[in-house]
């Protein structure tokens, strides 16, 4: 048992609830790919995958080989899709994990072909198109070489194309509508150039936001990450956040009016006050930009973080919470009683997306799983 005062608490029941809700919302027409990259967005593949498997979902999205390896060790026998272009060496190392690779353009196809040759068997691939204008790893339709690339991919016995994909740059409905329309056209043309019978290849571009906001973006498969964990900007109010970041007050002291607080004397007490030290700092993944801007919950009351953060501690003003004492629970993200520090709160204070913070919290702090659903995971066929 860890003696660390800080921990991330994962609500397994919330993940199960969110998965259920998303499936209900999307209906059976589009296959669901559950995205568990970045150790399930910091929530733990070991926590999330059994829930996904129990629900009968048989496609998951990962990025790294260790994630795919963990999924196989947990008994997942379904399809694993890598959601980014991989290095040739990574693909070779992943041979026995049976990953469907994301082909990020004509050049990258060469690397995947080389990996397939050294593995001695064809690889199942998803061909990424730049239809949405992300310009990260998709083949651009305007590239004069694109037709030649497609014909070469079609003629390569090392590649077995199973899907055509794209990825949106913005969580904005108009942007998604336009991008999805372009993708549908280009994917159809790519299918013809690849010589595949119409409708055979799986076409997919939608993430949580797109799938929940623009039904026309769903196509054959949707790749759902954020919504599983209860954090999406799509209007899906019944999703439940699945993570809390929690620590405890280690000590409280009174300080006189006019005191400066913490490193660089960045904070200041305008009146006499009581300051609590909380053992959690930037080395634990709490962004230093939140110092002086974010707040926490103590006894169900909002209390501001008043220093610039240390490596492993931060300072909270609890002057207005007279009952606060050493040992009290401090919630830095999530609910405490009827109060909540939401993703939007973290985003407003930090100027960046909440996922940039909580994916790190989950990997840097001990994880405790609560509210585990009763059903046993069943391996997928
Ligand atoms: C992370 C990722 C997703 C999932 O996106 P969410 O917004 O978390 O649902 C889907 N597709 C790709 C390519 C990704 O990298």
Coordinates of C-alpha atoms in Angstrom, one line a residue, residues 88 91-93 95-96 112-124 157-159:
X88 CA 9.7 0.8 -38.8
X91 CA 6.3 -2.1 -36.2
X92 CA 8.8 -4.8 -36.3
X93 CA 8.9 -5.1 -32.5
X95 CA 5.0 -8.3 -34.8
X96 CA 3.4 -10.7 -32.3
X112 CA 5.5 -0.2 -43.3
X113 CA 6.3 -2.4 -46.3
X114 CA 9.9 -2.8 -45.1
X115 CA 8.6 -3.9 -41.7
X116 CA 6.2 -6.4 -43.2
X117 CA 9.0 -7.9 -45.2
X118 CA 11.2 -8.4 -42.2
X119 CA 8.3 -9.8 -40.3
X120 CA 7.6 -12.2 -43.2
X121 CA 3.9 -11.5 -43.4
X122 CA 1.5 -8.8 -44.7
X123 CA 0.3 -6.1 -42.3
X124 CA -3.2 -4.8 -42.0
X157 CA 1.4 -7.8 -51.2
X158 CA 3.0 -6.7 -47.9
X159 CA 0.0 -4.4 -47.2

